[in-house]
PDB file of C-alpha atoms in Angstrom:
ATOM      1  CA  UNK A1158      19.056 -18.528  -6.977  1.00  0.00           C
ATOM      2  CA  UNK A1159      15.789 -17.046  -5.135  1.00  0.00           C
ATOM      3  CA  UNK A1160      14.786 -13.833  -4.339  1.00  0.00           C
ATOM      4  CA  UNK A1161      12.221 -11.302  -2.040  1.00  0.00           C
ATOM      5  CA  UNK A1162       8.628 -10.456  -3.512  1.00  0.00           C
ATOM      6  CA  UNK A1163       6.381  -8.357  -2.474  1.00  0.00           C
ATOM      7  CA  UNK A1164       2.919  -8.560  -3.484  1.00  0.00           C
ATOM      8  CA  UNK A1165       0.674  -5.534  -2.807  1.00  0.00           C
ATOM      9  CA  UNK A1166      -2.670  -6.192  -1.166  1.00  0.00           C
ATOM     10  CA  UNK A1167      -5.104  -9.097  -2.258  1.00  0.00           C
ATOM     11  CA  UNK A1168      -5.160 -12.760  -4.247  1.00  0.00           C
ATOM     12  CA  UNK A1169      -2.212 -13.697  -6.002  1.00  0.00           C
ATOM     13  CA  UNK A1170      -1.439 -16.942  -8.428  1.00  0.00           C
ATOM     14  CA  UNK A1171       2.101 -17.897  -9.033  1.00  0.00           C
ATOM     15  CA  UNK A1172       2.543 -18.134 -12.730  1.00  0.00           C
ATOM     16  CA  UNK A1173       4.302 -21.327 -12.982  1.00  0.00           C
ATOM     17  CA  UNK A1174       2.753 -22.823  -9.873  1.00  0.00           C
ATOM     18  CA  UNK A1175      -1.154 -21.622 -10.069  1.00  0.00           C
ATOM     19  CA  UNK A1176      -0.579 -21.765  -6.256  1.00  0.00           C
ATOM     20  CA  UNK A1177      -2.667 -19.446  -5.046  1.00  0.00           C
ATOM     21  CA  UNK A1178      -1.392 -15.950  -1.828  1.00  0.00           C
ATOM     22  CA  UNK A1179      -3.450 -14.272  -0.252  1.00  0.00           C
ATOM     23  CA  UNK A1180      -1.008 -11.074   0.866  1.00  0.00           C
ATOM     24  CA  UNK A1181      -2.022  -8.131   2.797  1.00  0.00           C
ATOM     25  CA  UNK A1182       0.635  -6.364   1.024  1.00  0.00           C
ATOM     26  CA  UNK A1183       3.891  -8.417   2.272  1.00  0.00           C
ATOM     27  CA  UNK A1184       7.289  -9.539   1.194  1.00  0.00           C
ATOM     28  CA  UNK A1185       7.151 -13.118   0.595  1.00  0.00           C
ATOM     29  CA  UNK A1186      11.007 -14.495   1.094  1.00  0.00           C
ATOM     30  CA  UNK A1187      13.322 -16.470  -0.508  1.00  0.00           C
ATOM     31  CA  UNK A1188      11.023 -17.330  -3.973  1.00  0.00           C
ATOM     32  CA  UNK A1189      13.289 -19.698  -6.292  1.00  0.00           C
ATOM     33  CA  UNK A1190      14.684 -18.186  -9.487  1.00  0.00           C
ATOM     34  CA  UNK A1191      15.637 -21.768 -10.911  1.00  0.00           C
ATOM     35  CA  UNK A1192      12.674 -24.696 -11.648  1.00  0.00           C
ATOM     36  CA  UNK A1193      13.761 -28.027 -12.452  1.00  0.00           C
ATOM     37  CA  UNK A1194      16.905 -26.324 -13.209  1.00  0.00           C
ATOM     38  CA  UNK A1195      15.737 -23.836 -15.517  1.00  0.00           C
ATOM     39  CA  UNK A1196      15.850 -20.184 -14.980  1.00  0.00           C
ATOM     40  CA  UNK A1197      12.317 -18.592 -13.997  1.00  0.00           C
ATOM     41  CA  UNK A1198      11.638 -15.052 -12.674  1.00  0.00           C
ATOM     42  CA  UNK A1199       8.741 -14.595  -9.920  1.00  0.00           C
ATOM     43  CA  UNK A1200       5.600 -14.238 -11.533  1.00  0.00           C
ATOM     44  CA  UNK A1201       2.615 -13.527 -10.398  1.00  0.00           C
ATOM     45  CA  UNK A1202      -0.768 -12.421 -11.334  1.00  0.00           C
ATOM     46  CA  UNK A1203      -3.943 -11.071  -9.401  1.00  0.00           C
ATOM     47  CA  UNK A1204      -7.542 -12.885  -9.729  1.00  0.00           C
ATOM     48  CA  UNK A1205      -9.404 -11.227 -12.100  1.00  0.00           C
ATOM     49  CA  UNK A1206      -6.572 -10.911 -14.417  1.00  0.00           C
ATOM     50  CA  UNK A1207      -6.951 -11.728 -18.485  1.00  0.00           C
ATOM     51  CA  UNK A1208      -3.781 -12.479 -20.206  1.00  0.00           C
ATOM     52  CA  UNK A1209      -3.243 -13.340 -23.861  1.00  0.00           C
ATOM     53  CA  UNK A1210      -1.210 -15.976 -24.854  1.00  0.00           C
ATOM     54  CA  UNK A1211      -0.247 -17.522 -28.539  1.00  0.00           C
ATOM     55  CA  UNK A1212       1.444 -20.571 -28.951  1.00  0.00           C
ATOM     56  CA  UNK A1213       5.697 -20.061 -29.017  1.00  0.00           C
ATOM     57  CA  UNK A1214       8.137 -22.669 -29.722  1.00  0.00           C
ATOM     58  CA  UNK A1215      11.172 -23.240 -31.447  1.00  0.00           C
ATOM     59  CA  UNK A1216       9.788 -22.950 -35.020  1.00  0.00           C
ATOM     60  CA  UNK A1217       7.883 -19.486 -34.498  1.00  0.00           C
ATOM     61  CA  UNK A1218       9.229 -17.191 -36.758  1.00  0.00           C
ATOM     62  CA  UNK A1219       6.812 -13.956 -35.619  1.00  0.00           C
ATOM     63  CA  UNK A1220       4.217 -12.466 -33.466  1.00  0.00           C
ATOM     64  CA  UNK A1221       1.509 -12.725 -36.009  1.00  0.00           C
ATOM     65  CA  UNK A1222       2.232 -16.992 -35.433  1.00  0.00           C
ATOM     66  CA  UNK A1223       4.493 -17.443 -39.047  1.00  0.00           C
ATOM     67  CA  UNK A1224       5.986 -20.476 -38.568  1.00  0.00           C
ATOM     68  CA  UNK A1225       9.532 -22.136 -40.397  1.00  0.00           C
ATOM     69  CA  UNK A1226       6.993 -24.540 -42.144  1.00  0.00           C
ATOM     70  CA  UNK A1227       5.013 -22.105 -43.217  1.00  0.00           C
ATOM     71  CA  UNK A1228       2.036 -22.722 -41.155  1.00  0.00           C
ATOM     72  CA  UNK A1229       0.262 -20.251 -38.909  1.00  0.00           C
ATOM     73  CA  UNK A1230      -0.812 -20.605 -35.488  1.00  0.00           C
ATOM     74  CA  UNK A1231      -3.516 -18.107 -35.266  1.00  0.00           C
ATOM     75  CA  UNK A1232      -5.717 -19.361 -32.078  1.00  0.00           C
ATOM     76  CA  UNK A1233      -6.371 -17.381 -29.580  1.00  0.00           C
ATOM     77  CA  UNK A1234      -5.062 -18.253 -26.337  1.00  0.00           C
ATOM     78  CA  UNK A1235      -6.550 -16.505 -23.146  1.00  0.00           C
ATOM     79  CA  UNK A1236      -5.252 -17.466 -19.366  1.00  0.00           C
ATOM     80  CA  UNK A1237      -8.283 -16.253 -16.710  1.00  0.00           C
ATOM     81  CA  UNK A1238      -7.383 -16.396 -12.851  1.00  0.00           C
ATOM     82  CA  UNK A1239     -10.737 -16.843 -11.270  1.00  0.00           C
ATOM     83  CA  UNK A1240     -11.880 -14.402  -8.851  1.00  0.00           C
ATOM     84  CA  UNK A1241     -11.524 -16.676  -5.796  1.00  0.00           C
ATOM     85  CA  UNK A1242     -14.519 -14.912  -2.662  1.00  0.00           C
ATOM     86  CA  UNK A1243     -17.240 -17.088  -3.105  1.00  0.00           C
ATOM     87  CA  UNK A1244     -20.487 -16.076  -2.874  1.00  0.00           C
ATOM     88  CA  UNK A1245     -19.301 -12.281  -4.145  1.00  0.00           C
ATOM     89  CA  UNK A1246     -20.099 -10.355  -7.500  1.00  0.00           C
ATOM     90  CA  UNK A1247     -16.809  -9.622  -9.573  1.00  0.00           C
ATOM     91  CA  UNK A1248     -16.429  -8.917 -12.862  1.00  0.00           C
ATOM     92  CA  UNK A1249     -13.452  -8.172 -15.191  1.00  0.00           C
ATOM     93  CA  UNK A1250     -12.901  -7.217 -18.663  1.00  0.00           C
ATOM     94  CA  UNK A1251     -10.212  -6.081 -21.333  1.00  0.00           C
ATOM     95  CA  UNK A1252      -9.879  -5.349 -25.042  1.00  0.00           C
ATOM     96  CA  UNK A1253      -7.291  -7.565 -26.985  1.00  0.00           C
ATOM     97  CA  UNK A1254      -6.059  -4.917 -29.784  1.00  0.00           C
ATOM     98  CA  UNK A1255      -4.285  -6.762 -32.921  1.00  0.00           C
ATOM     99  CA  UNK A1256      -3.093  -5.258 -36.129  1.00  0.00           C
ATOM    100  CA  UNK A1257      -0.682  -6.563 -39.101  1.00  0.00           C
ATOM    101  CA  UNK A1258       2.105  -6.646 -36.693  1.00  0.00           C
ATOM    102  CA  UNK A1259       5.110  -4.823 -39.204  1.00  0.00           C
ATOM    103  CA  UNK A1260       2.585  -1.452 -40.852  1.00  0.00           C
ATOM    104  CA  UNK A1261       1.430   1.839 -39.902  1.00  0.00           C
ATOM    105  CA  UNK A1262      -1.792   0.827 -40.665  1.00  0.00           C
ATOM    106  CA  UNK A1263      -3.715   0.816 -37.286  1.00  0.00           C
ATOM    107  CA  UNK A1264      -3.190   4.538 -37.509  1.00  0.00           C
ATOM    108  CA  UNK A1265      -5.907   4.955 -40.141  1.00  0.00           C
ATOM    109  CA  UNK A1266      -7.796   2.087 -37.865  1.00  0.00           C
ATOM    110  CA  UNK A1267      -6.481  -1.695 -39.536  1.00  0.00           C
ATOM    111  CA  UNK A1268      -6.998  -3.440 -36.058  1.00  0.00           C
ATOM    112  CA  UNK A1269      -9.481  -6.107 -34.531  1.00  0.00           C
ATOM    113  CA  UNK A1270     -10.407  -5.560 -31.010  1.00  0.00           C
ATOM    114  CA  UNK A1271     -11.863  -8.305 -29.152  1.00  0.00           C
ATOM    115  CA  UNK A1272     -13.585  -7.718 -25.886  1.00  0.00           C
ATOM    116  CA  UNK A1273     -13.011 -10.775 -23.290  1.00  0.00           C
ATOM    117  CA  UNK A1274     -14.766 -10.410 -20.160  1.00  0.00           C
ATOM    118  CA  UNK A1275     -14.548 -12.923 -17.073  1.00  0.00           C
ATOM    119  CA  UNK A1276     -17.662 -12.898 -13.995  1.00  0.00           C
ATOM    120  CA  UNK A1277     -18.073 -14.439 -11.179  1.00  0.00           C
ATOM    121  CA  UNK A1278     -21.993 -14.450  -9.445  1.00  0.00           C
ATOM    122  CA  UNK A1279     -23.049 -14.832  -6.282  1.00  0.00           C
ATOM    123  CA  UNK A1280     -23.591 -18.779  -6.929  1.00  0.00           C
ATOM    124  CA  UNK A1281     -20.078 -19.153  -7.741  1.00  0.00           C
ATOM    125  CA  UNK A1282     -20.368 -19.550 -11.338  1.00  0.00           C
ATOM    126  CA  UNK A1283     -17.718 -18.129 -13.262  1.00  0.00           C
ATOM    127  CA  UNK A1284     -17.864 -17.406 -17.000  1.00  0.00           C
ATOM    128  CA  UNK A1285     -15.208 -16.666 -19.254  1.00  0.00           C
ATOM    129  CA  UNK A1286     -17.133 -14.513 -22.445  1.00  0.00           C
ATOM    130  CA  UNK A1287     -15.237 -13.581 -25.621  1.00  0.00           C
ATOM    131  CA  UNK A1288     -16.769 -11.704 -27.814  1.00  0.00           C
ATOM    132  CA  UNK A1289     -17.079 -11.118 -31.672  1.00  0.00           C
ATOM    133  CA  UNK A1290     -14.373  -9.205 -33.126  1.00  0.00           C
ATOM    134  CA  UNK A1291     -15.207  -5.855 -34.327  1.00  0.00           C
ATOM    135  CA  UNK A1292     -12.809  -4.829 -37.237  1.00  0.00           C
ATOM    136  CA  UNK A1293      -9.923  -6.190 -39.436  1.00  0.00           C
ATOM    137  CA  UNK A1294      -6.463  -5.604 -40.577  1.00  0.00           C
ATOM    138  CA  UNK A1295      -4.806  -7.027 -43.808  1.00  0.00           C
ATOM    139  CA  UNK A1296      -3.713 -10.681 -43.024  1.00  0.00           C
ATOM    140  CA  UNK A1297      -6.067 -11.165 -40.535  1.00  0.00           C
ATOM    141  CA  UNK A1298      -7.304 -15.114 -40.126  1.00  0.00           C
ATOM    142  CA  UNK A1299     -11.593 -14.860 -40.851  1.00  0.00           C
ATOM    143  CA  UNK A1300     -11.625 -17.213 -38.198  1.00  0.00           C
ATOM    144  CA  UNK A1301      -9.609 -18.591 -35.495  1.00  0.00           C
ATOM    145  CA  UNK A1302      -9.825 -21.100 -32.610  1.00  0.00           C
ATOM    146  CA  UNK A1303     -10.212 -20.088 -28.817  1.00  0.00           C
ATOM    147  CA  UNK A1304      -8.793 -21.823 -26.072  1.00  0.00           C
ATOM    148  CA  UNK A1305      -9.496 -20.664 -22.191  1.00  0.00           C
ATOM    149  CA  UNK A1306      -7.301 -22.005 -19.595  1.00  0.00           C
ATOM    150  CA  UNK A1307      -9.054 -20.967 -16.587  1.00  0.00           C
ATOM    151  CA  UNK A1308      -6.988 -21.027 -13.215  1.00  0.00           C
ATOM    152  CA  UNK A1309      -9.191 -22.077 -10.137  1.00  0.00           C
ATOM    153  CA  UNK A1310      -8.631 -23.235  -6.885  1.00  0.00           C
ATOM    154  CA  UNK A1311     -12.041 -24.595  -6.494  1.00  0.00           C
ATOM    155  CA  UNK A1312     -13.732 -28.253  -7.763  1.00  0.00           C
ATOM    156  CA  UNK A1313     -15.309 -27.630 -11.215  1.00  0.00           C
ATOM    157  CA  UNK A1314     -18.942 -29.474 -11.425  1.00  0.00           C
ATOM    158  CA  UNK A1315     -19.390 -28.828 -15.154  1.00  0.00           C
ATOM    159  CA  UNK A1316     -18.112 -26.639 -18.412  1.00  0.00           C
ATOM    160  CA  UNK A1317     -20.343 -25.136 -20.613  1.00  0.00           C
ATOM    161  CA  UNK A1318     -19.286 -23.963 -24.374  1.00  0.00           C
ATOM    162  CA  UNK A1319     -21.934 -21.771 -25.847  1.00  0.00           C
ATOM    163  CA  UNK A1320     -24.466 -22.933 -23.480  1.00  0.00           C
ATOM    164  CA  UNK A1321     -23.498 -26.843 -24.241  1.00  0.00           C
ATOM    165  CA  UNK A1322     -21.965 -29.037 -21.615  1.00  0.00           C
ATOM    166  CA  UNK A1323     -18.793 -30.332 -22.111  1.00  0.00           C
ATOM    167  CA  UNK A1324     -18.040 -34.081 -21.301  1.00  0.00           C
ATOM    168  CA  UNK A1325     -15.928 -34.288 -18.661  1.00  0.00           C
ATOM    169  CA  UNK A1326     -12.827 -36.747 -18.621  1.00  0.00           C
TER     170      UNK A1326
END
């Protein structure tokens, strides 16, 4: 029902949690396997870090987004863990890498590769950037919704969408 983990040196965010370790490479002890009675493994992931998501639930049929109505859900789904040392310079980036999913064709170059970078200035500002696609596969959607869940540990003052503030509820 729990377990050991050991998390090597630096800022840590439990996946199902957001609660936020700071380990100087330690075993933490006795981390539950079970939430609300369903089975979880430890998961954790360092600040900085860029994962890509899509939207999975009972009526997904692929990993392109196919769904049993025949509806796609193509939007792009990024999770950022902010780089939490105020008043420091960080900056991360990676390349999402997508192709048709069931072909051989990415290896004559059918793929879209989408740069998403995430910074963090000196003034505490941090800014998650995605960039235009470069490149195309067959089936690929000409456009597609983003959505940035940003994990942070610190009061946001304001969100800013292509340099436009966002109302805040």
């Amino acid at each position: 029902t729990e377990r050991d983990v050991y998390l090597p040196n630096g800022t840590w965010y439990d996946w199902h949690t957001n609660e936020k370790f700071e380990s100087t490479g330690v075993w933490i002890p006795n981390v539950p396997e079970y939430r609300h009675g369903i089975f979880r493994l430890p998961f954790y992931a360092r600040e900085g870090a860029l994962i890509p998501l899509m939207n999975v639930d009972d009526n997904t049929m692929n990993a392109l987004g196919k769904r049993r109505d025949g509806s796609v859900r193509s939007e792009l789904i990024v999770r950022a863990f902010a780089f939490d040392m105020p008043g420091t310079s960080r900056e991360h980036s990676f390349t999402l890498y997508e192709d048709d999913g069931t072909t051989r064709a990415y290896q004559q170059g059918a793929v879209r590769e989408t740069m998403i970078t995430q910074t963090r200035d000196n003034q505490d500002t941090v800014t998650v950037a995605v960039a235009a696609s470069v490149g195309t596969y067959e089936g690929a959607p000409d456009t597609r919704n983003t959505v940035i869940e940003l994990v942070i540990n610190n009061p946001v003052e304001h969100v800013t969408v292509n340099g436009e503030m966002l109302q805040q509820f």
